[in-house]
XYZ file of N, CA, C and O in Angstrom:
164
model
N -50.065 40.393 -2.296
C -48.774 40.221 -1.634
C -48.966 40.012 -0.126
O -48.262 39.230 0.474
N -49.913 40.740 0.444
C -50.171 40.619 1.884
C -50.666 39.217 2.247
O -50.261 38.643 3.253
N -51.533 38.662 1.402
C -52.074 37.322 1.651
C -50.964 36.290 1.566
O -50.915 35.344 2.359
N -50.044 36.465 0.624
C -48.909 35.546 0.490
C -48.054 35.566 1.756
O -47.636 34.507 2.247
N -47.804 36.741 2.297
C -47.026 36.856 3.539
C -47.735 36.150 4.692
O -47.098 35.484 5.504
N -49.053 36.308 4.766
C -49.810 35.648 5.826
C -49.750 34.129 5.686
O -49.646 33.401 6.678
N -49.823 33.646 4.444
C -49.767 32.195 4.230
C -48.388 31.640 4.596
O -48.277 30.562 5.168
N -47.334 32.369 4.270
C -45.979 31.939 4.636
C -45.824 31.948 6.154
O -45.252 31.020 6.737
N -46.337 32.976 6.802
C -46.281 33.040 8.262
C -47.055 31.890 8.888
O -46.583 31.256 9.839
N -48.218 31.573 8.353
C -49.025 30.475 8.877
C -48.282 29.148 8.717
O -48.249 28.328 9.635
N -47.674 28.931 7.566
C -46.929 27.694 7.330
C -45.744 27.585 8.293
O -45.453 26.504 8.809
N -45.067 28.689 8.531
C -43.936 28.671 9.445
C -44.396 28.359 10.872
O -43.748 27.596 11.591
N -45.524 28.922 11.289
C -46.038 28.659 12.629
C -46.470 27.207 12.786
O -46.242 26.589 13.835
N -47.081 26.648 11.757
C -47.475 25.241 11.810
C -46.238 24.360 11.926
O -46.201 23.402 12.695
N -45.193 24.694 11.179
C -43.954 23.921 11.219
C -43.313 23.980 12.605
O -42.910 22.958 13.166
N -43.235 25.174 13.181
C -42.647 25.330 14.518
C -43.489 24.588 15.554
O -42.958 23.924 16.452
N -44.816 24.662 15.432
C -45.706 23.971 16.355
C -45.483 22.460 16.277
O -45.464 21.775 17.293
N -45.317 21.946 15.058
C -45.062 20.517 14.880
C -43.742 20.118 15.527
O -43.663 19.081 16.193
N -42.716 20.929 15.357
C -41.420 20.623 15.966
C -41.518 20.625 17.492
O -40.946 19.758 18.165
N -42.248 21.592 18.035
C -42.403 21.657 19.498
C -43.170 20.444 20.008
O -42.814 19.868 21.049
N -44.209 20.037 19.300
C -44.990 18.881 19.706
C -44.148 17.611 19.662
O -44.203 16.787 20.575
N -43.353 17.448 18.620
C -42.483 16.285 18.528
C -41.469 16.275 19.666
O -41.145 15.223 20.212
N -40.965 17.452 20.027
C -39.996 17.547 21.111
C -40.631 17.151 22.439
O -40.023 16.447 23.248
N -41.862 17.581 22.679
C -42.557 17.232 23.929
C -42.855 15.738 23.968
O -42.643 15.073 24.986
N -43.327 15.191 22.857
C -43.690 13.775 22.835
C -42.464 12.866 22.868
O -42.587 11.676 23.138
N -41.292 13.417 22.622
C -40.059 12.623 22.650
C -39.536 12.438 24.075
O -38.643 11.636 24.302
N -40.114 13.183 25.024
C -39.671 13.060 26.411
C -40.074 11.698 26.976
O -41.134 11.166 26.639
N -39.241 11.117 27.837
C -39.525 9.768 28.364
C -40.843 9.679 29.130
O -41.494 8.645 29.091
N -41.249 10.746 29.816
C -42.493 10.687 30.589
C -43.682 10.435 29.668
O -44.602 9.710 30.005
N -43.693 11.054 28.512
C -44.800 10.876 27.571
C -44.775 9.501 26.941
O -45.799 8.905 26.655
N -43.564 8.995 26.696
C -43.456 7.690 26.062
C -44.023 6.596 26.953
O -44.684 5.676 26.487
N -43.801 6.695 28.253
C -44.290 5.653 29.158
C -45.762 5.830 29.506
O -46.444 4.863 29.746
N -46.255 7.070 29.482
C -47.642 7.292 29.897
C -48.626 7.155 28.730
O -49.831 7.221 28.932
N -48.142 6.968 27.510
C -49.056 6.900 26.370
C -49.732 5.546 26.247
O -50.714 5.405 25.541
N -49.212 4.521 26.934
C -49.793 3.196 26.874
C -50.473 2.857 28.196
O -49.904 3.105 29.258
N -51.673 2.326 28.157
C -52.338 1.958 29.423
C -51.613 0.792 30.077
O -50.957 -0.010 29.394
N -51.679 0.684 31.385
C -51.025 -0.427 32.072
C -51.615 -1.771 31.649
O -52.782 -1.860 31.251
N -50.810 -2.783 31.747
C -51.249 -4.121 31.373
C -52.353 -4.574 32.323
O -52.269 -4.404 33.526
N -53.432 -5.139 31.771
C -54.528 -5.620 32.570
C -55.605 -4.576 32.815
O -56.562 -4.833 33.528
N -55.452 -3.415 32.200
C -56.474 -2.374 32.393
C -57.743 -2.747 31.634
O -57.693 -3.295 30.550
N -58.876 -2.439 32.225
C -60.158 -2.772 31.601
C -60.750 -1.516 31.002
O -60.747 -0.485 31.562
């Protein structure tokens, strides 16, 4: 039973982490900085 609780907690933390990452990457600063400038070598 204890292992099951730990696995559920781990899954919940992974889900929350994914949501936070998506929220950060949705910001306009990240969207513009993810592509290198045109003409970069």
